[in-house]
mmCIF file of C-alpha atoms and ligand atoms in Angstrom:
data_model
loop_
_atom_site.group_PDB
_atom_site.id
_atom_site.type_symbol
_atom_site.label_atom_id
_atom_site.label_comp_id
_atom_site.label_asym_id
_atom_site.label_seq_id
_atom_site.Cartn_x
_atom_site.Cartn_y
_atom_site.Cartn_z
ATOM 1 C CA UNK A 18 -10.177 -59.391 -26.885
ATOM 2 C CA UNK A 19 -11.550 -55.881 -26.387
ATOM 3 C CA UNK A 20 -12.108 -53.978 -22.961
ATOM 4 C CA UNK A 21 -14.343 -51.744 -25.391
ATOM 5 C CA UNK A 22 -17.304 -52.252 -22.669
ATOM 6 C CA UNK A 23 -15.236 -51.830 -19.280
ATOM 7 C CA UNK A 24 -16.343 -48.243 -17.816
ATOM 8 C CA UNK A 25 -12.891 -45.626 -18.469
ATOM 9 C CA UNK A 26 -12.400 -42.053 -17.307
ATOM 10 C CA UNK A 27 -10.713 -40.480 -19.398
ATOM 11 C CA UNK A 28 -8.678 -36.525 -17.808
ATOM 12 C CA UNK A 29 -6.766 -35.566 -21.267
ATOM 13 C CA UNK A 30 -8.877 -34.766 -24.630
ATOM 14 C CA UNK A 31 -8.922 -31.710 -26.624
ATOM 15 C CA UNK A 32 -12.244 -30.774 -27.602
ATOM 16 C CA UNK A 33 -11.044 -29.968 -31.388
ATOM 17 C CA UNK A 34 -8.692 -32.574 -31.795
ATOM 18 C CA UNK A 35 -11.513 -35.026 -31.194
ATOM 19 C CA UNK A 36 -13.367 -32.962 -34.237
ATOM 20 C CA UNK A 37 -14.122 -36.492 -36.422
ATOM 21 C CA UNK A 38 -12.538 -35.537 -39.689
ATOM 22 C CA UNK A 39 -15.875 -35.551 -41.396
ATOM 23 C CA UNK A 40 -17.448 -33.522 -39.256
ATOM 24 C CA UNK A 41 -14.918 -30.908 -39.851
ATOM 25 C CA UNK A 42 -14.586 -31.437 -43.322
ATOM 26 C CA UNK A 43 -18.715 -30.831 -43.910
ATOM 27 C CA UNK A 44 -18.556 -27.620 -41.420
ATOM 28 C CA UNK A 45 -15.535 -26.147 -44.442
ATOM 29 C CA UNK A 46 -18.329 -26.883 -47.053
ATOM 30 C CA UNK A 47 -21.033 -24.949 -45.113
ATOM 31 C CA UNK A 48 -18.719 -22.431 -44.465
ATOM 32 C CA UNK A 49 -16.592 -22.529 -47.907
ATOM 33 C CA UNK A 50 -13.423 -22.182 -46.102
ATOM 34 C CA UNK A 51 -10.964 -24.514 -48.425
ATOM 35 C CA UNK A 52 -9.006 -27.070 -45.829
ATOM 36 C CA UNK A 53 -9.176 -29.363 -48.391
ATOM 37 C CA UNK A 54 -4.886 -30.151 -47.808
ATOM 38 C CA UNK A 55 -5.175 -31.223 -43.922
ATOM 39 C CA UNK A 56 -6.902 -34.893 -45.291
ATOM 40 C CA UNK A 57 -5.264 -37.177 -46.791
ATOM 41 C CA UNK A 58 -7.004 -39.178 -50.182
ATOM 42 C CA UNK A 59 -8.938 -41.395 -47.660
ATOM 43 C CA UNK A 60 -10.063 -38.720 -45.640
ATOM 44 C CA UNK A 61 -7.963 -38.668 -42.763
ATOM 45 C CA UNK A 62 -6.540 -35.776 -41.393
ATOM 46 C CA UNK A 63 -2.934 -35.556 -42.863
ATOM 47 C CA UNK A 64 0.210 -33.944 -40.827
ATOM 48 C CA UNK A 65 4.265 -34.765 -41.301
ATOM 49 C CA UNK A 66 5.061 -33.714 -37.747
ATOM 50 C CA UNK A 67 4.099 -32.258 -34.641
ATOM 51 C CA UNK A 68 4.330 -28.309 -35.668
ATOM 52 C CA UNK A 69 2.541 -29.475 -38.798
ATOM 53 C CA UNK A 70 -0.066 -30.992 -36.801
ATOM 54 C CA UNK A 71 -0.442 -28.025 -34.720
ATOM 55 C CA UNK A 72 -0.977 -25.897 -37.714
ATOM 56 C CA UNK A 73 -3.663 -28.685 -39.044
ATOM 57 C CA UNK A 74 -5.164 -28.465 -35.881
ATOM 58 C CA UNK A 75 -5.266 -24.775 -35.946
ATOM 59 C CA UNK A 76 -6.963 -24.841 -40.091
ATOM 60 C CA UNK A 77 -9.402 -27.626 -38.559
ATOM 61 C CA UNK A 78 -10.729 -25.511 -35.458
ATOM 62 C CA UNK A 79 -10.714 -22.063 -37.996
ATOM 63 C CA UNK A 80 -14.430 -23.934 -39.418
ATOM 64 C CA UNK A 81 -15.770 -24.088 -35.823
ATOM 65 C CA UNK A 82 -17.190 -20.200 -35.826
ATOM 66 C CA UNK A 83 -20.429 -20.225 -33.924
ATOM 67 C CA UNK A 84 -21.512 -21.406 -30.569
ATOM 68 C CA UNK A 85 -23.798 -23.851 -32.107
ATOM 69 C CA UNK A 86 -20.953 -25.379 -34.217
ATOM 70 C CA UNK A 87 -19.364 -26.230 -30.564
ATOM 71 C CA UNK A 88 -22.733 -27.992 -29.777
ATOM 72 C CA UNK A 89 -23.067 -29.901 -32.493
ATOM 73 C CA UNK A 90 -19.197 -30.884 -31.609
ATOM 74 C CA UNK A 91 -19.557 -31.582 -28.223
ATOM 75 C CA UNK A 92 -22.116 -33.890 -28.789
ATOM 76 C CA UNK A 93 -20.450 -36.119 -31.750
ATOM 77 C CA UNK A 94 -16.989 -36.323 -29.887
ATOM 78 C CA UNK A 95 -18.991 -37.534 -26.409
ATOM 79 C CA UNK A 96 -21.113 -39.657 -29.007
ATOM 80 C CA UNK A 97 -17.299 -41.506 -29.803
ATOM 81 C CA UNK A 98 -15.953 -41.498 -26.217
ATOM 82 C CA UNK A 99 -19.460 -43.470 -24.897
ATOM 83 C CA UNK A 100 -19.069 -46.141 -27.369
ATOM 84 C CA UNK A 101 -15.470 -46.444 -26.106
ATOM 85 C CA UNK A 102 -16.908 -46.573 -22.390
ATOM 86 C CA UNK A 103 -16.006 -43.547 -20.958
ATOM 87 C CA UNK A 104 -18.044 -42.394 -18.084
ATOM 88 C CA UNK A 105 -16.461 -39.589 -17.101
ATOM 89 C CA UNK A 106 -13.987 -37.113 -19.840
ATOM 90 C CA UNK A 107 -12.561 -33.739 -18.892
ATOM 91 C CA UNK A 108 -11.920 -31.511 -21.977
ATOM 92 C CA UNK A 109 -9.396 -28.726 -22.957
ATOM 93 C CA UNK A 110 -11.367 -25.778 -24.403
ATOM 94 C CA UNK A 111 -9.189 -22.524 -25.252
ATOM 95 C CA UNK A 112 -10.967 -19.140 -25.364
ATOM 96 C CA UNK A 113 -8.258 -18.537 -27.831
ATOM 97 C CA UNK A 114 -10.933 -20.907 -30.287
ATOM 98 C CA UNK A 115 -14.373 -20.169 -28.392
ATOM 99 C CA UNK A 116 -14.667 -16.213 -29.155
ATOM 100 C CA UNK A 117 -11.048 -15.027 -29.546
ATOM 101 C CA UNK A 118 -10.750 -14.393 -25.459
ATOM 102 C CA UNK A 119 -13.754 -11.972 -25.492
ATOM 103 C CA UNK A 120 -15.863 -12.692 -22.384
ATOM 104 C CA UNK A 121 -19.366 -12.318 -23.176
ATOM 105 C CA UNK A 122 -18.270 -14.585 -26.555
ATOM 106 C CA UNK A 123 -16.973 -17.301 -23.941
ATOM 107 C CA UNK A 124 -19.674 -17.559 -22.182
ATOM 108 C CA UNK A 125 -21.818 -18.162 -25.384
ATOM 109 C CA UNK A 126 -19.760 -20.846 -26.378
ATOM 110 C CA UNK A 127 -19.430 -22.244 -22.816
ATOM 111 C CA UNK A 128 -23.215 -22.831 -22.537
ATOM 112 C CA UNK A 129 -23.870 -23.665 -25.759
ATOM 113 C CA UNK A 130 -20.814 -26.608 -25.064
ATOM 114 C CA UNK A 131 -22.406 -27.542 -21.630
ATOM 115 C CA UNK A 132 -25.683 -27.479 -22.584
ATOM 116 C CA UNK A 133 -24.583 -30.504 -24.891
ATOM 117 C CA UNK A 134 -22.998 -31.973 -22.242
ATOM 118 C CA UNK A 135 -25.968 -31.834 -20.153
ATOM 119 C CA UNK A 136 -27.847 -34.099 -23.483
ATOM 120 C CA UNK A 137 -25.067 -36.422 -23.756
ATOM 121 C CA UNK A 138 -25.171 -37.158 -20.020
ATOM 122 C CA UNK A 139 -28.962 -37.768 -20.127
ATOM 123 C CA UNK A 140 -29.218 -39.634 -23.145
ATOM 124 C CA UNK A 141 -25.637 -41.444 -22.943
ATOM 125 C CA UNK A 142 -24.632 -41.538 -19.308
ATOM 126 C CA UNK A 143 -21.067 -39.445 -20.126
ATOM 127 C CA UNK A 144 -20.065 -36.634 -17.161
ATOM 128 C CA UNK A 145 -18.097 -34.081 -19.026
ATOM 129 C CA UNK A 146 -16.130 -31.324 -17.042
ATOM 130 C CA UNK A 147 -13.972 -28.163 -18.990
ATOM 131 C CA UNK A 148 -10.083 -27.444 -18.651
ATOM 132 C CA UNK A 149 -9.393 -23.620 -19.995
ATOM 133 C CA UNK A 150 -6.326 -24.242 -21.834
ATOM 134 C CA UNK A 151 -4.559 -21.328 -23.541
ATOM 135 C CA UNK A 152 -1.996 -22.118 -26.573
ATOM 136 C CA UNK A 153 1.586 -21.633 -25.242
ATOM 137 C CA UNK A 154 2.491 -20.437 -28.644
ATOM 138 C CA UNK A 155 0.140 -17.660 -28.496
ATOM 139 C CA UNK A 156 2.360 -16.291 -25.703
ATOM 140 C CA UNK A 157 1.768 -15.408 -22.181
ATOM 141 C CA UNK A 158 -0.494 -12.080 -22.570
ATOM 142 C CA UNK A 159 -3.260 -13.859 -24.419
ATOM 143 C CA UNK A 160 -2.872 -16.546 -21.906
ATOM 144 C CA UNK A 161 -3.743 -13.911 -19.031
ATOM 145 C CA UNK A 162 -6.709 -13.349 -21.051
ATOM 146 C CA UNK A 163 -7.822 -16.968 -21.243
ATOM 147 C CA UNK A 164 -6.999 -17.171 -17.372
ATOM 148 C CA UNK A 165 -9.137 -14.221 -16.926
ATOM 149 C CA UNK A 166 -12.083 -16.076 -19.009
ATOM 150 C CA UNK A 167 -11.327 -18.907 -16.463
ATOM 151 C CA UNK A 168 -11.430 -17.133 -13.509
ATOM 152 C CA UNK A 169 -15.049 -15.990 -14.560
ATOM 153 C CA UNK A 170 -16.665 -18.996 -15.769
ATOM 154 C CA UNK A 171 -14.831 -21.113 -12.472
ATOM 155 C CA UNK A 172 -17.474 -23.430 -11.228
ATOM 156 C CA UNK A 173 -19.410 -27.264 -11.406
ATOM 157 C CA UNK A 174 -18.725 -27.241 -15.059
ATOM 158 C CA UNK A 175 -14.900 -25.393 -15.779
ATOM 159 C CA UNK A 176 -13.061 -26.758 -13.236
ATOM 160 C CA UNK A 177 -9.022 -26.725 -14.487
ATOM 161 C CA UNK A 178 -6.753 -24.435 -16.150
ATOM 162 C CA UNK A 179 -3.417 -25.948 -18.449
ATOM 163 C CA UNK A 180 -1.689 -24.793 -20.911
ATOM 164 C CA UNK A 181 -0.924 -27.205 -24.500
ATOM 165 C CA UNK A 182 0.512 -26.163 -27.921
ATOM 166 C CA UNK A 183 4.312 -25.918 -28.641
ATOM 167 C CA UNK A 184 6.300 -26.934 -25.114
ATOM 168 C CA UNK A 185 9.406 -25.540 -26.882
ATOM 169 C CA UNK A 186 7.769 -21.842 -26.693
ATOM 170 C CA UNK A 187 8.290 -19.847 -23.580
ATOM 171 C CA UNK A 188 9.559 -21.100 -19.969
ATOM 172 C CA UNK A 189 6.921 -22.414 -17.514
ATOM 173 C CA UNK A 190 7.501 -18.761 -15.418
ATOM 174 C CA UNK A 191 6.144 -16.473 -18.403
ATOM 175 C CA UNK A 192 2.440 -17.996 -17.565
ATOM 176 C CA UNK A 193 2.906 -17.680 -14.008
ATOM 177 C CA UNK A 194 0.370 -14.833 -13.961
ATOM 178 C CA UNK A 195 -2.164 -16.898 -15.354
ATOM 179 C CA UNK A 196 -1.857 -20.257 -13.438
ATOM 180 C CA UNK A 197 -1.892 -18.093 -10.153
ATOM 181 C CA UNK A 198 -5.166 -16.438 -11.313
ATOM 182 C CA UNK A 199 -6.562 -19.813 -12.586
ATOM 183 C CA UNK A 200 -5.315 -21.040 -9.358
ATOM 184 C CA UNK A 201 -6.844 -18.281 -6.946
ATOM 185 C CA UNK A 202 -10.189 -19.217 -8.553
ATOM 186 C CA UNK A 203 -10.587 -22.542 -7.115
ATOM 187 C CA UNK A 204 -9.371 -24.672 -10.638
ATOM 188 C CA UNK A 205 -7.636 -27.362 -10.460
ATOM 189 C CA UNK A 206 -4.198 -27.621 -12.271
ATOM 190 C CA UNK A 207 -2.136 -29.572 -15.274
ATOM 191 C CA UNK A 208 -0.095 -28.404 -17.494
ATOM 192 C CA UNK A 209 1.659 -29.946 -20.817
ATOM 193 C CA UNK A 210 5.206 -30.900 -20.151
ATOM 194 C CA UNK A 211 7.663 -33.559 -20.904
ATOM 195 C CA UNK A 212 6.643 -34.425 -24.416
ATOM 196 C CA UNK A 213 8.714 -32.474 -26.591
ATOM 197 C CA UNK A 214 10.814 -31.212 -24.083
ATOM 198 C CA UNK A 215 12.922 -33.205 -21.528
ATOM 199 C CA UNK A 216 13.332 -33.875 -17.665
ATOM 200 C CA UNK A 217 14.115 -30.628 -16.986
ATOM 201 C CA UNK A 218 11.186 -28.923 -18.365
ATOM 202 C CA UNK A 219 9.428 -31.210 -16.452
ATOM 203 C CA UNK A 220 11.029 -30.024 -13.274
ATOM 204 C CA UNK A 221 10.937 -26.514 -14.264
ATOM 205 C CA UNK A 222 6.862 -26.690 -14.692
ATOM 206 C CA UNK A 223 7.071 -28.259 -11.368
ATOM 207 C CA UNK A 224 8.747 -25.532 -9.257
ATOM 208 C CA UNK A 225 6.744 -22.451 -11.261
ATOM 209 C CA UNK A 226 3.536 -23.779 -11.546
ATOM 210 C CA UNK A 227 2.708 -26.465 -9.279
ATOM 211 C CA UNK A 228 0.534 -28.703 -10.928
ATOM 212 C CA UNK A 229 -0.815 -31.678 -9.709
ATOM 213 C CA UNK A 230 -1.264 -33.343 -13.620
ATOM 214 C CA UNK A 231 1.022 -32.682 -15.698
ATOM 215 C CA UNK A 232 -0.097 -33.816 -19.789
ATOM 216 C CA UNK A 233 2.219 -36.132 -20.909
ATOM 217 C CA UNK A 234 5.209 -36.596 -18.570
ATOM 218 C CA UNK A 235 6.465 -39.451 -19.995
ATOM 219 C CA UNK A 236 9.804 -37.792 -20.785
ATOM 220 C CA UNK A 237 10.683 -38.069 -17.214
ATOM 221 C CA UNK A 238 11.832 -41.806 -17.917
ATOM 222 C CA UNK A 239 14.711 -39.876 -19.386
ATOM 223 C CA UNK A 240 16.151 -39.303 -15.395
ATOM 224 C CA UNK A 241 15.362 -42.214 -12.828
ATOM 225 C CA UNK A 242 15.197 -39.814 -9.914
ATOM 226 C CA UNK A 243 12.352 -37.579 -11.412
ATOM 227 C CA UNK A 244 10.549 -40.532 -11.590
ATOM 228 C CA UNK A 245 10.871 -40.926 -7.968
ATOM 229 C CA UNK A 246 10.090 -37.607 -7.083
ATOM 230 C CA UNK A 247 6.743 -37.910 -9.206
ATOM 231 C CA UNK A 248 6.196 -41.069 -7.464
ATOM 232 C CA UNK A 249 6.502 -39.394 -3.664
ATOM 233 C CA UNK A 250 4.638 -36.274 -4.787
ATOM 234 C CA UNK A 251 1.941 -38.387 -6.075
ATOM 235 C CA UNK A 252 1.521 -35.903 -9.515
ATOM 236 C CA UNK A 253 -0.742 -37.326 -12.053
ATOM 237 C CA UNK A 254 0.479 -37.673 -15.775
ATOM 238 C CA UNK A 255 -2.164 -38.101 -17.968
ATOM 239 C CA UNK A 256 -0.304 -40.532 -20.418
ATOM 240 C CA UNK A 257 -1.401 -40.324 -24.109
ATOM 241 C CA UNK A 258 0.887 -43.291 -25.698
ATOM 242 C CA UNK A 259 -1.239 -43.794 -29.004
ATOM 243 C CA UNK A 260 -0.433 -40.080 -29.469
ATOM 244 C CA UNK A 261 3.107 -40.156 -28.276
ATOM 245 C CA UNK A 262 3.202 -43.112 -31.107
ATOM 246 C CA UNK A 263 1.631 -41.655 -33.582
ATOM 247 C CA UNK A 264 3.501 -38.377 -33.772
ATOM 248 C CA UNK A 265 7.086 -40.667 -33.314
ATOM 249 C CA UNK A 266 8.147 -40.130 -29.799
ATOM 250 C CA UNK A 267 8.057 -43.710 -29.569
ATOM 251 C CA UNK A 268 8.370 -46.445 -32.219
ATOM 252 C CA UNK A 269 5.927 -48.862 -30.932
ATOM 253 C CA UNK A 270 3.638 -49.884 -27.929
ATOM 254 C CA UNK A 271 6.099 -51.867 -26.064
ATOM 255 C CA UNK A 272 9.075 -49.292 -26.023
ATOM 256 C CA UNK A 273 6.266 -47.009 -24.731
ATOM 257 C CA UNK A 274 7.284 -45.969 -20.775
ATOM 258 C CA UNK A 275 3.748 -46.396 -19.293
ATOM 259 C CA UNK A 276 4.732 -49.518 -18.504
ATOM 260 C CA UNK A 277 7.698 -48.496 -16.686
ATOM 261 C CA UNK A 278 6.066 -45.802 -15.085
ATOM 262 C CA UNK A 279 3.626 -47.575 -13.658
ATOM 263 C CA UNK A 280 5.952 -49.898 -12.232
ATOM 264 C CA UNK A 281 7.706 -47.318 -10.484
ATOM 265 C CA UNK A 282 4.868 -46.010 -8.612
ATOM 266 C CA UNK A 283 3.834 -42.767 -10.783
ATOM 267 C CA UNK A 284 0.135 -42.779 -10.354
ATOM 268 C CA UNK A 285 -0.580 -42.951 -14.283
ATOM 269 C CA UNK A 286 -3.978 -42.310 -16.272
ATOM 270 C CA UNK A 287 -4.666 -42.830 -19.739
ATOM 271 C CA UNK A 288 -6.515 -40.817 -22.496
ATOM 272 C CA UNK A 289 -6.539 -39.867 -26.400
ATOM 273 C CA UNK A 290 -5.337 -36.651 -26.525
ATOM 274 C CA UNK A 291 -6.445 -36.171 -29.919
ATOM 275 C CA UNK A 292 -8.392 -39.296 -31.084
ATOM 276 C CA UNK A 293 -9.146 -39.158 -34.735
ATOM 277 C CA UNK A 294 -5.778 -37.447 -35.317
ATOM 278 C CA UNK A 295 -3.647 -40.300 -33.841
ATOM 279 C CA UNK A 296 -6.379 -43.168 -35.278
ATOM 280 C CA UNK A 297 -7.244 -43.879 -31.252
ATOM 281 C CA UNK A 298 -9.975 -44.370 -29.613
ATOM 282 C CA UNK A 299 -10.343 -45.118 -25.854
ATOM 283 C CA UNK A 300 -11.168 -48.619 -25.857
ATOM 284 C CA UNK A 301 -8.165 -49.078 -28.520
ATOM 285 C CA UNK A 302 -6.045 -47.331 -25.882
ATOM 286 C CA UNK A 303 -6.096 -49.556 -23.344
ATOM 287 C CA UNK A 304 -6.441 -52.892 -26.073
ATOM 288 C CA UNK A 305 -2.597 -52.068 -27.004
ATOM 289 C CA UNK A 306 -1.921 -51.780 -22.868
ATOM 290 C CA UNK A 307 -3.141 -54.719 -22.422
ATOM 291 C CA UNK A 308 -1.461 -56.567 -25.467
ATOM 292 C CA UNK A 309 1.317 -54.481 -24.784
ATOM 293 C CA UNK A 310 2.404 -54.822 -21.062
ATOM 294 C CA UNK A 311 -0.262 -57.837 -20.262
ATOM 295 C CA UNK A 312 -2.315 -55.830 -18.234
ATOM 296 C CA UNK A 313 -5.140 -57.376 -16.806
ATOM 297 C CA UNK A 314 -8.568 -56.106 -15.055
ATOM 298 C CA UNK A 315 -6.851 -55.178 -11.593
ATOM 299 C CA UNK A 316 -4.331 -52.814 -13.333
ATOM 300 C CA UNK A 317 -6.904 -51.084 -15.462
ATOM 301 C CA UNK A 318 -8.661 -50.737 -11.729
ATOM 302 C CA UNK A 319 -6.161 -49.098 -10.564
ATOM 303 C CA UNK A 320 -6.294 -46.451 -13.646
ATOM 304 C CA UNK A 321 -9.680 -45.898 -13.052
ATOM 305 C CA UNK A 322 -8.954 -45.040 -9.296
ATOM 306 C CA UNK A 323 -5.892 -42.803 -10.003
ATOM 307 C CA UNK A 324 -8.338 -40.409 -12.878
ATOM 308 C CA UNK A 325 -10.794 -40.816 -10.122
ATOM 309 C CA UNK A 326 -8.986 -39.145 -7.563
ATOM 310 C CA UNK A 327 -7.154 -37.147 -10.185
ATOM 311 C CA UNK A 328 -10.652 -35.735 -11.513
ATOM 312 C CA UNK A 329 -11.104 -31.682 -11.089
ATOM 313 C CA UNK A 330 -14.542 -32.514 -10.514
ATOM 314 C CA UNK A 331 -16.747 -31.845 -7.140
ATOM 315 C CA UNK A 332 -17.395 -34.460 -4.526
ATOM 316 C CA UNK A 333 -21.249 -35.153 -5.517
ATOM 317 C CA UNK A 334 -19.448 -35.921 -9.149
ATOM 318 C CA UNK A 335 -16.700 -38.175 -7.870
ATOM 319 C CA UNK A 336 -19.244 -40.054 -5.210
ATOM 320 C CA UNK A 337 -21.505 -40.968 -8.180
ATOM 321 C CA UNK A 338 -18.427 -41.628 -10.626
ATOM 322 C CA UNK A 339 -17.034 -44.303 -7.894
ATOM 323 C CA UNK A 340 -20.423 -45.611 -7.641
ATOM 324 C CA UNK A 341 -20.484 -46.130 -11.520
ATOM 325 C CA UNK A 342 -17.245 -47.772 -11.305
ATOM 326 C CA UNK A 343 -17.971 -50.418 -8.336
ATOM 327 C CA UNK A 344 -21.459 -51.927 -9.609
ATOM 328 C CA UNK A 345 -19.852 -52.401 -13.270
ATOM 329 C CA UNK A 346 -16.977 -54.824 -11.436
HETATM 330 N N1 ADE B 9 -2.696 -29.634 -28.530
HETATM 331 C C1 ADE B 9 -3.368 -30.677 -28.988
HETATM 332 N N2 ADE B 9 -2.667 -31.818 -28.842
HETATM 333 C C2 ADE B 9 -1.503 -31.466 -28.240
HETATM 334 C C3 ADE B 9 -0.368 -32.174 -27.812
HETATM 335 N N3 ADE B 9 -0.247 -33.492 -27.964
HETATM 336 N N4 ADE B 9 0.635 -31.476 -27.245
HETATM 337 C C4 ADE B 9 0.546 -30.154 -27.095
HETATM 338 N N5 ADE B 9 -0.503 -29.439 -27.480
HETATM 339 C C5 ADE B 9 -1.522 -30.083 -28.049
HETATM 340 ZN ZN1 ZN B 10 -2.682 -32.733 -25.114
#
């Protein structure tokens, strides 16, 4: 069976790891940049671990140099995520990649990227919102830069600030600086934790930065009574568990700890992460959840509801997203 058709929101998707590998591979030829060693003979992109796939992420997104390549982006990766049945995706975009932090570049590439999103929503019926993301491995002065980008371009269309790249960099206090600007500007906030580092990261990005997502999470299965205090808080985790699979945090879909999570009472969502990268798509997502862990219709519901809530979107947005939702039961 497939759920390919059932409407999905989808909170955790990085706008260049979506990049479909031929897309990025014809951009290299325009541009006659050689990448040729991040695909593999079929095509694929091609990575041994997760630091190598950050640096194949990093040689992927070097090809995207224009505002316009951003469009044409935007518009094949919310192509992919429609035919999946996502109504709704929110997007990491890192001024670190969109005009190296400069912000009168940003904003190029910001309305060149929502003036796509604008298209895709008319034509394809997709709502796309924008979480300014710096790379934690780019350290915490360019990631006051990005939060200053953030702070500027706060409004209906960049509505979070997070922080992804390598969790073992830094502690969750160096970026305080940037989370309280991001914060002070009326964005919502997530942040990457507890998938290459443990529990206590996971606690320690709790007390400094105060998210109400946190990417990933899943680690926290590791200690029984974070679990519960994610549970009373109520914090999102935007659970990736093709991703967490395909870069071997887990060996297969049933020893994933969605499942268990959920159980417990952490309000979980699910999303890609990095589609093509991790061979995912959406509606393959929640196929394995349901082969997986038997869930039916009423627990993928209940996912919907928790991104729902979980959205950094405004009120008009969510109304209209909830009315989506309701006549498609
Ligand atoms: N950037 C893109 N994908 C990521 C992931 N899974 N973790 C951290 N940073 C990322
Ligand atoms: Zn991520």
């Amino acid at each position: 069976m497939s759920l390919k058709s059932h409407p999905k929101l989808e909170l955790h998707l990085h706008l260049e790891g979506a990049a479909p590998p031929a897309f990025i591979r014809g951009l290299s030829q325009e541009r006659k940049v050689d990448i040729s060693g991040i695909f593999d003979e079929r095509g694929h992109y091609t990575y041994r671990d997760f630091w190598h796939f950050l640096k194949v992420y990093e040689a992927a997104t070097s090809v995207l140099q224009s505002p316009m390549d951003y469009h044409r982006l935007t518009l094949a990766v919310l192509e992919e995520c429609a035919a999946s049945g996502v109504i709704y995706a929110e997007t990491f975009l890192s001024p670190d990649f969109c005009g190296g932090r400069d912000l009168v570049a940003w904003r190029d590439y910001l309305a060149a990227i929502e003036d796509a999103a604008a298209q895709a929503e008319a034509e394809l019926g997709i709502t796309l919102r924008a979480i300014v993301t710096p790379i934690r491995h780019f350290g915490p002065d360019k990631a006051k830069e990005a939060a200053r980008c953030a702070a500027e371009t706060a409004g209906r269309f960049v509505t979070g600030f997070g922080i992804a790249g390598d969790e073992k960099v830094c502690e969750p206090e160096d970026f305080l600086w940037a989370f309280d600007c991001a914060r002070e500007a009326g964005l919502g906030i997530t942040a990457h934790a507890g998938e290459w580092r443990g529990p206590e990261h996971i606690r320690a990005t709790l007390k400094a930065l105060n998210p109400t997502r946190i990417g990933h999470g899943v680690r926290a299965i590791e200690d029984l009574a974070l679990v519960d205090e994610l549970a009373e808080r109520g914090t999102v985790l935007e659970v990736c568990p093709g991703s967490n699979i395909a870069l071997g945090l887990y060996p297969d879909w049933r020893s994933h700890p969605i499942g268990q999570l959920y159980d417990r009472g952490v309000k979980v969502t699910v999303s890609t992460d990095d589609p093509p990268f991790f061979h995912t798509t959406m509606a393959r997502e929640w196929d394995r959840l349901h082969d997986a862990f038997e869930w039916d219709d009423g627990v993928f519901a209940t996912l919907n509801r928790t991104a729902l809530e979980a959205a950094f979107c405004d009120a008009d947005t969510r109304q209209a997203l909830a009315k989506k939702l309701e006549t498609a039961q």
